[in-house]
Coordinates of C-alpha atoms in Angstrom, one line a residue:
M1259 CA 56.2 -23.0 -47.4
L1260 CA 54.0 -26.1 -47.8
E1261 CA 55.8 -27.9 -44.9
S1262 CA 55.1 -25.0 -42.5
R1263 CA 51.5 -24.9 -43.6
R1264 CA 51.1 -28.6 -42.9
F1265 CA 52.4 -28.2 -39.3
V1266 CA 49.9 -25.3 -38.8
I1267 CA 47.0 -27.5 -39.9
I1268 CA 48.2 -30.5 -37.8
G1269 CA 48.6 -28.2 -34.8
F1270 CA 45.1 -26.7 -35.3
F1271 CA 43.4 -30.2 -35.3
A1272 CA 45.5 -31.3 -32.3
L1273 CA 44.3 -28.2 -30.4
V1274 CA 40.6 -28.9 -31.3
G1275 CA 41.0 -32.5 -30.1
L1276 CA 42.6 -31.4 -26.9
I1277 CA 39.7 -29.0 -26.2
Y1278 CA 37.2 -31.8 -26.8
L1279 CA 39.0 -34.1 -24.4
L1280 CA 39.1 -31.4 -21.7
R1281 CA 35.4 -30.7 -22.2
L1282 CA 34.6 -34.4 -21.9
F1283 CA 36.7 -34.7 -18.7
Y1284 CA 34.9 -31.7 -17.2
L1285 CA 31.4 -33.0 -18.1
Q1286 CA 32.1 -36.6 -16.9
V1287 CA 34.3 -36.0 -13.9
L1288 CA 34.0 -32.4 -12.6
D1289 CA 30.5 -31.3 -13.6
E1290 CA 27.7 -33.0 -11.5
S1291 CA 24.7 -31.7 -13.5
Y1292 CA 24.8 -34.4 -16.2
S1293 CA 25.3 -37.0 -13.5
I1294 CA 22.2 -35.7 -11.8
E1295 CA 20.2 -35.7 -15.0
S1296 CA 21.2 -39.2 -15.9
S1297 CA 20.1 -40.3 -12.5
S1298 CA 16.8 -38.6 -12.6
N1299 CA 15.0 -41.8 -11.7
S1300 CA 16.7 -41.9 -8.3
I1301 CA 17.8 -38.3 -7.6
K1302 CA 15.3 -35.6 -7.1
R1303 CA 15.9 -31.8 -7.2
V1304 CA 13.9 -30.1 -4.4
I1305 CA 13.4 -26.4 -4.4
E1306 CA 13.3 -24.8 -1.0
I1307 CA 11.1 -21.7 -0.7
P1308 CA 12.5 -19.1 1.7
F1309 CA 10.6 -17.3 4.3
R1310 CA 9.4 -13.9 3.2
G1311 CA 10.8 -10.9 5.1
Q1312 CA 8.9 -9.8 8.2
I1313 CA 7.5 -6.4 8.8
Y1314 CA 7.9 -4.3 12.0
D1315 CA 6.4 -1.1 13.3
R1316 CA 8.4 2.0 14.4
N1317 CA 8.7 0.6 18.0
G1318 CA 10.0 -2.8 16.9
K1319 CA 6.7 -4.6 17.2
L1320 CA 6.1 -7.4 14.7
I1321 CA 3.2 -6.7 12.3
V1322 CA 3.7 -9.4 9.7
Y1323 CA 5.5 -12.8 10.1
N1324 CA 5.4 -16.3 8.7
T1325 CA 3.7 -19.4 10.0
P1326 CA 5.2 -22.8 8.6
V1327 CA 2.6 -24.8 6.6
Y1328 CA 2.7 -27.6 4.1
D1329 CA 1.5 -27.8 0.5
L1330 CA 0.3 -31.1 -1.0
L1331 CA 1.6 -31.6 -4.6
V1332 CA 0.4 -34.1 -7.2
T1333 CA 2.0 -35.6 -10.3
P1334 CA -1.0 -36.9 -12.3
Y1335 CA 0.7 -39.8 -14.2
K1336 CA 1.9 -41.3 -10.9
V1337 CA -1.5 -41.1 -9.1
R1338 CA -3.0 -44.3 -7.9
V1339 CA -6.2 -43.8 -5.8
D1340 CA -8.2 -47.0 -5.4
D1341 CA -10.8 -45.6 -2.9
T1342 CA -11.5 -42.0 -3.9
L1343 CA -14.1 -41.4 -1.2
R1344 CA -11.8 -42.5 1.6
F1345 CA -9.0 -40.3 0.1
C1346 CA -11.4 -37.3 0.1
Q1347 CA -12.4 -38.0 3.7
V1348 CA -8.7 -38.1 4.8
L1349 CA -8.1 -34.6 3.2
G1350 CA -11.5 -33.2 4.2
I1351 CA -12.6 -32.3 0.7
E1352 CA -15.6 -33.1 -1.5
R1353 CA -15.5 -35.5 -4.4
R1354 CA -16.2 -32.7 -6.8
D1355 CA -13.2 -30.8 -5.4
F1356 CA -11.0 -33.8 -6.0
D1357 CA -12.1 -34.0 -9.6
S1358 CA -11.6 -30.3 -10.3
L1359 CA -8.2 -30.3 -8.7
M1360 CA -7.0 -33.3 -10.6
T1361 CA -8.3 -31.8 -13.9
A1362 CA -6.4 -28.6 -13.2
A1363 CA -3.2 -30.5 -12.4
S1364 CA -3.5 -32.6 -15.5
A1365 CA -4.1 -29.5 -17.7
Y1366 CA -0.9 -28.0 -16.3
S1367 CA 1.2 -31.2 -16.8
R1368 CA 0.8 -34.9 -16.3
Q1369 CA 4.6 -35.4 -15.7
K1370 CA 5.4 -32.4 -13.5
P1371 CA 4.2 -31.9 -9.9
S1372 CA 1.7 -29.1 -9.3
L1373 CA -0.3 -27.8 -6.4
F1374 CA -3.2 -29.9 -5.1
L1375 CA -3.9 -28.5 -1.6
R1376 CA -2.2 -25.4 -0.2
Q1377 CA -1.4 -24.4 3.4
L1378 CA -2.0 -27.4 5.5
S1379 CA -1.2 -26.7 9.1
K1380 CA 1.4 -28.7 11.1
E1381 CA -1.5 -30.4 12.8
D1382 CA -3.2 -31.4 9.5
F1383 CA 0.2 -32.6 8.1
A1384 CA 0.9 -34.7 11.1
S1385 CA -2.5 -36.4 11.0
I1386 CA -2.4 -37.4 7.4
Q1387 CA 1.4 -37.8 6.7
D1388 CA 1.5 -41.6 7.3
I1389 CA -1.8 -42.2 5.5
M1390 CA -0.6 -40.4 2.4
V1391 CA 2.1 -43.0 1.9
D1392 CA -0.6 -45.3 0.6
Y1393 CA -1.4 -42.9 -2.3
S1394 CA 1.3 -42.7 -4.9
G1395 CA 1.7 -39.5 -6.9
F1396 CA 1.3 -37.2 -3.9
E1397 CA 4.0 -35.4 -2.0
F1398 CA 4.4 -32.7 0.6
A1399 CA 6.4 -29.5 0.3
K1400 CA 7.2 -27.0 3.1
S1401 CA 5.7 -23.6 2.7
S1402 CA 4.8 -20.6 4.9
L1403 CA 1.7 -18.5 5.5
R1404 CA 1.6 -14.8 6.0
T1405 CA 0.3 -14.1 9.5
Y1406 CA -0.7 -10.8 11.1
T1407 CA -0.4 -9.8 14.8
A1408 CA -3.4 -7.6 14.5
P1409 CA -6.4 -7.3 12.0
T1410 CA -5.2 -3.9 10.7
L1411 CA -3.4 -2.2 7.8
A1412 CA -4.9 -4.6 5.2
N1413 CA -4.7 -2.2 2.2
T1414 CA -1.3 -0.8 3.2
L1415 CA 0.4 -4.1 3.8
G1416 CA -1.3 -5.7 0.8
Y1417 CA -1.5 -9.4 0.2
V1418 CA 0.3 -12.3 -1.5
S1419 CA -1.4 -14.8 -3.8
E1420 CA -0.6 -17.3 -6.5
I1421 CA 1.2 -15.9 -9.4
T1422 CA -0.9 -15.5 -12.5
K1423 CA -0.2 -16.8 -15.9
T1424 CA 0.3 -13.3 -17.3
Q1425 CA 2.8 -12.5 -14.5
L1426 CA 4.7 -15.7 -15.2
E1427 CA 5.0 -14.9 -18.9
K1428 CA 6.1 -11.3 -18.2
Q1429 CA 8.7 -11.9 -15.6
E1430 CA 12.1 -10.4 -16.6
E1431 CA 14.1 -13.2 -15.0
P1432 CA 13.1 -16.9 -14.6
Y1433 CA 12.5 -16.8 -10.9
Y1434 CA 8.9 -17.7 -10.3
R1435 CA 7.2 -21.0 -11.1
Q1436 CA 3.7 -22.2 -11.4
S1437 CA 1.8 -22.0 -8.0
D1438 CA 4.4 -19.7 -6.5
Y1439 CA 3.2 -16.8 -4.3
I1440 CA 4.0 -13.2 -5.1
G1441 CA 3.1 -9.8 -3.6
Q1442 CA 0.0 -8.5 -5.4
S1443 CA -0.7 -5.2 -3.7
G1444 CA 0.5 -2.8 -1.0
I1445 CA 3.9 -3.1 0.6
E1446 CA 4.0 -6.8 -0.4
K1447 CA 4.0 -5.8 -4.1
I1448 CA 6.3 -2.7 -3.9
Y1449 CA 9.0 -4.5 -1.9
E1450 CA 8.6 -8.0 -3.5
N1451 CA 12.2 -8.3 -4.6
D1452 CA 13.4 -7.5 -1.0
L1453 CA 10.8 -9.7 0.7
R1454 CA 11.0 -12.8 -1.4
G1455 CA 14.5 -14.0 -0.4
K1456 CA 16.6 -16.4 -2.3
R1457 CA 15.6 -20.0 -3.2
G1458 CA 17.6 -23.0 -2.0
T1459 CA 18.1 -26.3 -3.8
K1460 CA 18.5 -29.8 -2.3
F1461 CA 19.2 -33.1 -4.1
V1462 CA 17.8 -36.2 -2.5
M1463 CA 17.8 -39.9 -3.3
Q1464 CA 14.6 -41.9 -3.5
N1465 CA 13.7 -45.4 -4.6
V1466 CA 11.3 -46.3 -7.5
A1467 CA 8.3 -45.8 -5.1
G1468 CA 9.4 -42.3 -4.4
V1469 CA 10.5 -43.0 -0.8
Y1470 CA 13.2 -40.7 0.6
K1471 CA 16.6 -42.4 0.9
G1472 CA 18.8 -39.6 2.1
P1473 CA 20.7 -36.6 0.6
W1474 CA 22.6 -36.9 -2.6
K1475 CA 26.4 -36.8 -2.1
N1476 CA 25.8 -35.9 1.6
G1477 CA 24.4 -32.6 0.5
E1478 CA 27.6 -31.3 -1.1
L1479 CA 25.6 -29.8 -4.0
D1480 CA 22.8 -28.3 -1.9
T1481 CA 22.3 -24.6 -1.5
M1482 CA 20.4 -23.1 1.5
A1483 CA 17.4 -20.9 1.1
V1484 CA 18.0 -17.3 2.3
A1485 CA 15.1 -15.5 4.0
G1486 CA 13.9 -12.2 2.5
D1487 CA 14.9 -8.9 4.0
N1488 CA 12.9 -7.6 6.9
L1489 CA 11.1 -4.3 6.5
Y1490 CA 11.0 -1.6 9.1
S1491 CA 8.1 0.8 8.9
G1492 CA 7.2 4.1 10.5
I1493 CA 3.8 2.7 11.5
D1494 CA 2.8 3.0 15.2
L1495 CA 0.8 -0.2 15.6
E1496 CA -0.9 1.0 18.8
V1497 CA -2.0 4.3 17.3
Q1498 CA -3.0 2.5 14.1
Q1499 CA -5.4 0.2 15.9
Y1500 CA -6.8 3.1 17.8
A1501 CA -7.4 5.0 14.6
D1502 CA -9.1 1.9 13.2
S1503 CA -11.5 1.8 16.1
L1504 CA -12.5 5.4 15.6
M1505 CA -13.3 4.8 11.9
V1506 CA -15.6 1.9 12.6
N1507 CA -19.0 2.4 10.8
K1508 CA -17.5 5.2 8.8
V1509 CA -16.3 5.5 5.2
G1510 CA -13.1 7.5 4.8
S1511 CA -9.4 7.8 5.6
V1512 CA -6.8 8.7 8.2
V1513 CA -3.2 9.5 7.2
A1514 CA -0.7 10.6 9.8
I1515 CA 2.9 11.6 9.0
E1516 CA 6.0 12.4 10.9
P1517 CA 6.8 15.8 9.4
K1518 CA 10.6 15.8 9.9
T1519 CA 11.0 12.5 8.0
G1520 CA 7.9 11.8 5.9
Q1521 CA 7.4 8.4 7.6
I1522 CA 3.8 7.3 7.7
I1523 CA 2.6 6.8 11.4
S1524 CA -0.9 5.6 10.6
M1525 CA -2.9 4.9 7.5
V1526 CA -6.6 3.9 7.7
S1527 CA -8.8 3.0 4.8
A1528 CA -12.4 2.5 6.1
P1529 CA -14.2 0.2 5.9
T1530 CA -11.3 -2.2 6.2
Y1531 CA -11.0 -6.0 6.5
D1532 CA -8.9 -8.5 8.4
P1533 CA -5.7 -9.2 6.3
N1534 CA -5.9 -12.9 7.5
L1535 CA -8.8 -13.3 5.1
L1536 CA -6.5 -13.2 2.2
A1537 CA -3.8 -15.3 3.8
S1538 CA -5.5 -18.7 3.9
R1539 CA -6.5 -21.5 1.5
Y1540 CA -9.8 -19.8 1.2
F1541 CA -8.3 -16.8 -0.6
S1542 CA -10.5 -17.1 -3.7
K1543 CA -13.8 -17.3 -1.8
N1544 CA -12.8 -14.4 0.6
F1545 CA -11.5 -12.2 -2.2
A1546 CA -14.7 -12.6 -4.2
A1547 CA -16.7 -11.6 -1.1
L1548 CA -14.6 -8.5 -0.6
V1549 CA -15.0 -7.6 -4.3
R1550 CA -18.8 -7.9 -4.0
N1551 CA -18.9 -5.7 -0.9
P1552 CA -20.6 -2.5 -1.9
Y1553 CA -18.4 -0.3 0.3
K1554 CA -15.3 -1.5 -1.5
P1555 CA -12.9 -2.5 1.3
L1556 CA -10.2 -3.4 -1.2
F1557 CA -10.1 0.2 -2.4
N1558 CA -7.2 2.0 -0.7
R1559 CA -8.8 5.3 0.0
P1560 CA -5.8 7.2 1.5
V1561 CA -4.0 7.1 -1.9
M1562 CA -6.8 6.4 -4.4
A1563 CA -9.9 8.3 -3.3
S1564 CA -10.4 11.8 -4.6
Y1565 CA -12.2 14.7 -3.0
R1566 CA -12.5 18.4 -3.2
P1567 CA -10.3 19.7 -0.4
G1568 CA -12.8 22.4 0.7
S1569 CA -11.7 25.0 3.2
T1570 CA -8.4 23.1 4.0
F1571 CA -7.2 24.4 0.6
K1572 CA -7.5 28.0 1.9
L1573 CA -4.2 27.4 3.8
I1574 CA -2.3 27.1 0.6
Q1575 CA -4.1 30.1 -1.0
A1576 CA -3.0 32.2 2.0
L1577 CA 0.6 31.0 1.8
I1578 CA 0.9 31.7 -1.9
G1579 CA -0.8 35.0 -1.5
L1580 CA 1.7 36.0 1.2
Q1581 CA 4.7 34.8 -0.9
E1582 CA 3.6 36.5 -4.0
G1583 CA 3.0 39.8 -2.1
V1584 CA -0.7 40.2 -3.0
I1585 CA -1.6 40.2 0.7
T1586 CA 0.3 40.9 4.0
P1587 CA -0.4 39.4 7.4
G1588 CA -2.6 42.4 8.1
S1589 CA -4.7 42.4 5.0
G1590 CA -8.5 42.4 5.4
F1591 CA -11.3 42.3 2.9
T1592 CA -15.0 43.3 2.9
H1593 CA -17.7 41.0 1.7
A1594 CA -19.0 43.4 -0.9
N1595 CA -19.7 42.0 -4.4
C1596 CA -18.6 38.6 -3.4
P1597 CA -20.4 35.6 -5.0
V1598 CA -19.4 33.2 -2.2
G1599 CA -21.3 33.2 1.1
C1600 CA -20.0 34.0 4.6
H1601 CA -20.5 31.9 7.7
N1602 CA -21.7 34.8 9.9
H1603 CA -18.4 35.1 11.9
P1604 CA -16.6 38.2 13.3
A1605 CA -14.6 40.5 11.0
T1606 CA -11.6 39.0 9.2
S1607 CA -9.1 41.9 9.1
T1608 CA -6.0 39.7 9.1
V1609 CA -4.8 36.5 7.4
A1610 CA -4.9 34.7 10.8
L1611 CA -8.5 35.7 11.4
G1612 CA -9.4 34.6 7.8
V1613 CA -8.0 31.2 8.5
T1614 CA -9.5 30.9 12.0
H1615 CA -13.0 31.7 10.8
S1616 CA -12.5 30.0 7.3
C1617 CA -13.9 33.1 5.6
N1618 CA -15.0 32.4 2.1
P1619 CA -15.1 36.0 0.8
Y1620 CA -11.6 36.5 2.3
F1621 CA -10.0 33.8 0.2
Y1622 CA -12.1 34.7 -2.9
N1623 CA -10.4 38.0 -2.8
V1624 CA -6.9 36.4 -2.2
F1625 CA -7.4 34.2 -5.2
R1626 CA -8.7 37.1 -7.4
R1627 CA -5.5 39.1 -6.6
L1628 CA -3.3 36.1 -7.5
I1629 CA -5.0 35.5 -10.8
Y1630 CA -4.9 39.2 -11.8
K1631 CA -1.3 39.8 -10.6
N1632 CA -0.1 40.9 -14.0
N1633 CA -0.3 43.9 -16.3
I1634 CA -2.5 42.3 -19.0
K1635 CA -5.6 44.4 -19.6
N1636 CA -7.6 41.7 -21.4
T1637 CA -9.3 39.9 -18.5
F1638 CA -9.5 36.6 -20.5
K1639 CA -5.7 36.6 -21.2
A1640 CA -4.9 37.9 -17.7
S1641 CA -6.9 35.0 -16.2
A1642 CA -5.1 32.4 -18.3
V1643 CA -1.7 33.7 -17.5
G1644 CA -2.6 34.2 -13.8
L1645 CA -4.0 30.7 -13.5
D1646 CA -0.9 29.0 -14.9
A1647 CA 1.3 31.0 -12.5
W1648 CA -1.0 30.0 -9.6
H1649 CA -0.9 26.4 -10.8
D1650 CA 2.9 26.2 -10.8
N1651 CA 3.0 27.6 -7.2
I1652 CA 0.3 25.2 -5.9
A1653 CA 2.0 22.2 -7.6
K1654 CA 5.1 22.7 -5.4
F1655 CA 2.9 21.5 -2.5
G1656 CA 2.5 18.1 -4.2
I1657 CA -1.0 18.9 -5.5
G1658 CA -2.0 17.5 -8.9
Q1659 CA 0.8 15.0 -9.0
R1660 CA 1.9 11.7 -7.5
L1661 CA 3.9 12.2 -4.4
G1662 CA 5.7 8.8 -4.9
I1663 CA 4.7 7.0 -1.7
D1664 CA 5.7 3.3 -1.6
L1665 CA 2.2 2.0 -2.4
P1666 CA 0.8 1.1 -5.8
S1667 CA -2.0 2.9 -7.6
E1668 CA -1.5 6.4 -6.1
Y1669 CA -3.9 8.8 -7.7
K1670 CA -2.4 12.1 -8.7
G1671 CA -5.7 14.1 -8.4
N1672 CA -6.5 17.2 -10.5
L1673 CA -5.0 20.7 -10.4
P1674 CA -6.5 22.6 -13.4
N1675 CA -4.5 25.0 -15.5
K1676 CA -5.1 27.0 -18.7
K1677 CA -5.1 24.0 -21.0
Y1678 CA -7.7 22.3 -18.8
Y1679 CA -10.2 25.1 -19.1
D1680 CA -9.4 25.7 -22.8
R1681 CA -10.8 22.2 -23.5
F1682 CA -14.1 23.1 -22.0
Y1683 CA -14.6 26.8 -22.9
G1684 CA -12.1 27.4 -25.8
E1685 CA -8.9 29.4 -25.7
Y1686 CA -9.4 32.9 -24.0
R1687 CA -13.1 32.3 -23.7
W1688 CA -13.1 32.0 -19.9
K1689 CA -12.0 34.2 -17.0
F1690 CA -11.9 34.5 -13.2
S1691 CA -15.7 34.5 -12.9
N1692 CA -15.7 31.0 -14.4
I1693 CA -13.1 29.5 -11.9
Y1694 CA -13.6 31.4 -8.7
S1695 CA -14.8 28.3 -6.9
L1696 CA -11.1 27.2 -6.8
S1697 CA -10.6 29.9 -4.2
I1698 CA -12.3 27.9 -1.5
G1699 CA -11.1 24.4 -2.5
E1700 CA -14.1 23.5 -4.7
G1701 CA -14.7 23.3 -8.4
E1702 CA -12.4 21.1 -10.4
L1703 CA -9.8 20.5 -7.7
L1704 CA -9.3 16.9 -6.6
I1705 CA -7.0 15.7 -4.0
T1706 CA -6.3 12.5 -2.0
P1707 CA -6.2 12.3 1.8
L1708 CA -2.4 11.5 1.6
K1709 CA -1.8 14.9 -0.2
M1710 CA -3.6 16.9 2.5
A1711 CA -1.7 15.1 5.3
N1712 CA 1.4 16.1 3.4
V1713 CA 0.2 19.7 3.2
A1714 CA -0.1 19.6 7.0
A1715 CA 3.5 18.3 7.2
I1716 CA 4.6 21.1 4.9
I1717 CA 3.1 23.8 7.2
A1718 CA 4.5 22.0 10.3
N1719 CA 8.0 22.2 8.6
R1720 CA 7.4 25.8 7.5
G1721 CA 8.0 25.2 3.8
Y1722 CA 9.3 21.7 2.9
F1723 CA 8.5 18.0 2.9
Y1724 CA 10.0 14.6 2.5
T1725 CA 8.1 12.1 0.3
P1726 CA 5.7 10.2 2.5
H1727 CA 6.7 6.6 2.9
V1728 CA 5.6 3.5 4.9
I1729 CA 8.9 1.7 5.0
H1730 CA 12.0 3.6 6.3
G1731 CA 14.4 0.7 6.5
V1732 CA 15.2 -2.5 4.4
G1733 CA 17.2 -5.4 5.7
D1734 CA 19.5 -5.8 8.7
K1735 CA 21.3 -2.5 7.8
K1736 CA 17.9 -0.7 7.5
K1737 CA 18.7 0.8 4.2
V1738 CA 16.6 3.8 3.2
K1739 CA 15.6 4.5 -0.4
A1740 CA 17.5 7.6 -1.6
E1741 CA 14.3 9.3 -2.9
Y1742 CA 13.0 9.4 0.7
L1743 CA 15.9 11.5 1.9
V1744 CA 15.3 14.3 -0.7
R1745 CA 14.0 17.5 0.8
H1746 CA 11.3 19.1 -1.4
E1747 CA 11.0 22.9 -1.1
T1748 CA 7.7 24.8 -1.8
G1749 CA 9.4 28.1 -2.4
V1750 CA 7.4 29.8 0.4
D1751 CA 9.6 31.7 3.0
P1752 CA 9.4 30.4 6.5
H1753 CA 8.1 33.7 8.0
N1754 CA 5.0 33.5 5.8
F1755 CA 3.8 30.5 7.7
D1756 CA 3.5 32.4 11.0
P1757 CA 0.2 34.1 10.3
V1758 CA -1.3 31.0 8.8
I1759 CA -0.2 28.8 11.8
E1760 CA -1.6 31.5 14.1
G1761 CA -4.9 31.2 12.3
M1762 CA -4.8 27.4 12.5
I1763 CA -4.2 27.5 16.3
G1764 CA -7.2 29.9 16.5
A1765 CA -9.4 27.5 14.6
V1766 CA -8.7 24.8 17.2
E1767 CA -8.9 27.0 20.2
A1768 CA -11.8 29.2 19.3
G1769 CA -12.9 28.5 15.8
T1770 CA -14.4 25.8 13.7
A1771 CA -12.6 22.9 15.5
R1772 CA -12.9 24.3 19.1
R1773 CA -15.1 21.5 20.3
S1774 CA -12.4 18.9 19.9
R1775 CA -9.3 20.7 21.3
V1776 CA -7.0 18.8 23.6
E1777 CA -5.9 20.3 26.9
G1778 CA -2.1 20.6 27.2
I1779 CA -1.3 20.2 23.5
T1780 CA -1.1 23.1 21.1
I1781 CA -2.7 21.9 17.9
A1782 CA -2.7 23.8 14.7
G1783 CA -5.6 22.7 12.5
K1784 CA -8.1 23.5 9.8
T1785 CA -11.5 22.1 9.1
G1786 CA -13.0 21.6 5.6
T1787 CA -16.3 20.7 4.2
S1788 CA -16.1 19.0 0.8
Q1789 CA -19.2 19.5 -1.3
N1790 CA -20.9 16.3 -2.4
K1791 CA -23.7 15.8 -4.9
R1792 CA -24.7 12.5 -3.4
G1793 CA -26.0 13.0 0.1
D1794 CA -24.4 14.9 2.9
D1795 CA -21.0 16.7 2.4
H1796 CA -17.7 15.1 3.5
S1797 CA -16.0 16.1 6.7
I1798 CA -12.3 17.0 6.5
F1799 CA -9.7 18.1 9.0
I1800 CA -5.9 18.5 8.7
A1801 CA -3.6 19.4 11.6
F1802 CA -0.2 19.1 13.2
A1803 CA 1.1 19.1 16.8
P1804 CA 2.6 20.2 19.0
V1805 CA 3.1 23.5 17.3
E1806 CA 6.4 24.2 19.1
N1807 CA 8.0 20.9 17.9
P1808 CA 5.8 19.1 15.4
K1809 CA 5.9 15.4 15.7
I1810 CA 2.7 14.4 13.9
A1811 CA 0.8 15.8 10.9
I1812 CA -2.6 14.3 10.1
A1813 CA -5.5 14.4 7.7
V1814 CA -8.9 12.8 8.4
F1815 CA -11.7 12.4 5.8
V1816 CA -15.1 11.1 6.8
E1817 CA -17.6 10.7 4.0
N1818 CA -21.1 12.1 4.3
A1819 CA -20.4 13.3 7.9
G1820 CA -21.0 17.0 7.2
A1821 CA -18.8 19.9 8.5
G1822 CA -15.2 19.3 9.3
G1823 CA -15.8 20.0 13.0
V1824 CA -18.4 17.3 13.3
A1825 CA -16.4 14.1 12.7
A1826 CA -13.0 14.6 11.2
A1827 CA -11.6 17.1 13.7
P1828 CA -12.6 15.1 16.8
I1829 CA -11.1 11.9 15.3
A1830 CA -7.8 13.7 14.3
N1831 CA -7.3 15.3 17.7
L1832 CA -8.0 12.1 19.6
I1833 CA -5.3 10.3 17.4
I1834 CA -2.9 13.2 18.0
E1835 CA -3.3 12.9 21.8
K1836 CA -3.0 9.1 21.6
Y1837 CA 0.3 9.4 19.7
L1838 CA 1.8 12.1 21.8
T1839 CA 0.7 11.0 25.3
R1840 CA -0.4 7.4 25.0
K1841 CA -3.7 8.3 26.7
I1842 CA -7.0 10.0 26.2
T1843 CA -8.3 12.7 28.5
N1844 CA -11.6 13.5 26.8
K1845 CA -13.4 10.2 27.4
A1846 CA -16.8 11.7 26.4
L1847 CA -15.5 12.8 23.0
E1848 CA -13.8 9.4 22.5
E1849 CA -17.0 7.5 23.4
R1850 CA -19.0 9.7 21.0
M1851 CA -16.6 9.1 18.1
L1852 CA -16.4 5.3 18.8
K1853 CA -20.2 5.1 18.6
A1854 CA -20.7 7.6 15.7
D1855 CA -22.3 6.0 12.6
F1856 CA -21.9 7.9 9.4
M1857 CA -21.9 4.8 7.2
S1858 CA -25.7 4.8 7.3
K1859 CA -25.6 8.2 5.4
V1860 CA -23.5 7.0 2.5
I1861 CA -25.3 6.8 -0.8
L1862 CA -23.5 4.2 -3.0
P1863 CA -23.2 4.5 -6.8
G1864 CA -26.4 3.3 -8.4
Q1865 CA -28.4 4.0 -5.2
K1866 CA -30.9 6.8 -4.6
K1867 CA -30.6 6.7 -0.8
P1868 CA -28.4 5.0 1.8
I1869 CA -28.7 1.3 2.1
P1870 CA -29.6 0.0 5.6
V1871 CA -26.6 -1.0 7.7
D1872 CA -26.7 -3.1 10.9
T1873 CA -24.5 -1.2 13.3
T1874 CA -25.6 -3.0 16.5
K1875 CA -22.2 -4.8 16.6
K1876 CA -20.2 -1.7 15.8
K1877 CA -18.0 -3.5 13.4
P1878 CA -16.8 -2.5 9.9
V1879 CA -18.9 -3.8 7.0
V1880 CA -16.8 -6.7 5.8
P1881 CA -17.5 -10.3 4.8
V1882 CA -17.2 -13.1 7.3
P1883 CA -14.2 -15.4 6.4
A1884 CA -15.0 -18.7 4.8
K1885 CA -13.4 -20.4 7.8
P1886 CA -12.1 -18.8 11.0
V1887 CA -8.4 -18.1 10.9
T1888 CA -6.5 -18.0 14.2
P1889 CA -3.1 -16.4 13.8
A1890 CA -0.4 -18.5 15.4
K1891 CA 2.2 -16.9 17.6
P1892 CA 5.2 -15.4 15.7
V1893 CA 7.4 -18.5 16.0
A1894 CA 9.1 -18.3 12.5
T1895 CA 11.6 -15.7 13.6
A1896 CA 14.4 -18.1 14.6
S1897 CA 14.0 -20.2 11.4
Q1898 CA 14.0 -17.0 9.3
N1899 CA 17.2 -15.8 11.0
N1900 CA 18.9 -19.2 10.3
Q1901 CA 18.0 -18.8 6.7
R1902 CA 19.5 -15.4 6.6
K1903 CA 22.7 -16.6 8.1
A1904 CA 23.2 -18.9 5.1
L1905 CA 24.6 -15.9 3.3

């Protein structure tokens, strides 16, 4: 027994010894990492930052690409600058800038390299490369600059900037480092993981002075950077730029959707700014100027601004009324005992005529029938039950909730229900007479332009929609997110859309939007006037075309422009014609909208009247860049493709 136990103990220690020997062999012979660490004075690990993925429009036109630039890094403890003034002259900076940059670098780490100057052009790099050899402690690193083919889509595309301390601390995986760039808003933020690519690592030899002496082990341990995935959008760049031009000197939004897919064709937030402003070394200065701008160009109005939908909401009321059976296509109403006023139009004896003439009393009665569609005799309880049933039907149109577009900070709006009014009045202490303003899209209703464009798409599709989205393909295989392939049903039967669409056609041909109709294209549309306590009302129009085979659904909001037919309808119909035909026939209407100035009517928060606006140059109100930025030609494509092939 003792003899056998002794052999077991000896065998155990022999096994442990063998494991240690094998481990030492691996570390000293096979594993290069310790060799690299022990040679840290002569071997340097260089991280290669990949190009971010590029972004294309629906026709294959490049929207966003990368321009190669150079960053200047500094390692404070190595710095030797005998003539600071000459050094500053070489780099084109002030002495105070040098001091502040060195202080910031030392605060980060005296032993580790950190950013000193960002985004030097190839020309700048070439002019100072040889001179910088005289200044120890400084080194260059290749980088890239986001560049835009056109000064458009700033809020939709978003911007990239240096990662913040909070973002560094909260990252789930240790990918980003100090001074790295990361998508901070828009598409750049939502698709950050796809766009950023995969880092590469190179090991290079250098002497004690830091002079490059060649690759370590002929690059055997190097890994290549892999470019980020390209993004393919539904944006039509030509139409987008045209829509931008129509919204100059106006505050508001344009959202155009392809009904059959949910792809965003155009998205304008006005006033806008040139995205190149936030893609340069002057980011901080330009960003601060944009923040100070009283018209808030950084505010993405299509998904964040909230308005009462006004008469455009009557379309949903009619559809729910038809589906619930409280009206038929031939239903008509008198104006007797109606607290909402009429617009002095012909009789509205059908749903179609009610829509065409946007009759307030008509939809007051439709809403009343919906609310009291129950057998409850107590009007307070009947109103509460009826409102919740109405709320559930309206919610199926995407109202009162986030649609899930691939942009950050989407506002869900407000769709009141029983609980909402109970908080103000108390349970069963309110009734229809307290909420009838909802019948015409006023009161406590709040929507975004995106939602009303989606409503236009629903009507174009006769009852369903796909979640609106900017990007329809990711990577070479153009993968589509699963959630954008889900068909959302409203529960309204297709035949119930016929009288509503008939009325919308009538509104464009002979009703409230007749002055902006387009010859040769059948457009179904609806104007709206959103009540506004601060100055003139907001102009709204939603539409889709062509009616026979809808290819575009659109919503236009112009703040303080008055009735829907004054500004929003003409702009929408011009964009529709541009998208469908690539030309404009009504040049007079186009000229009028290009010159129209409604910004001078906007009363900003804290103001009692509009502030003066210089419209002589007919440009959006945005700050001038700290230094002109001239986008280079998209030459980074080949390099980006080479990076991708490294996979």
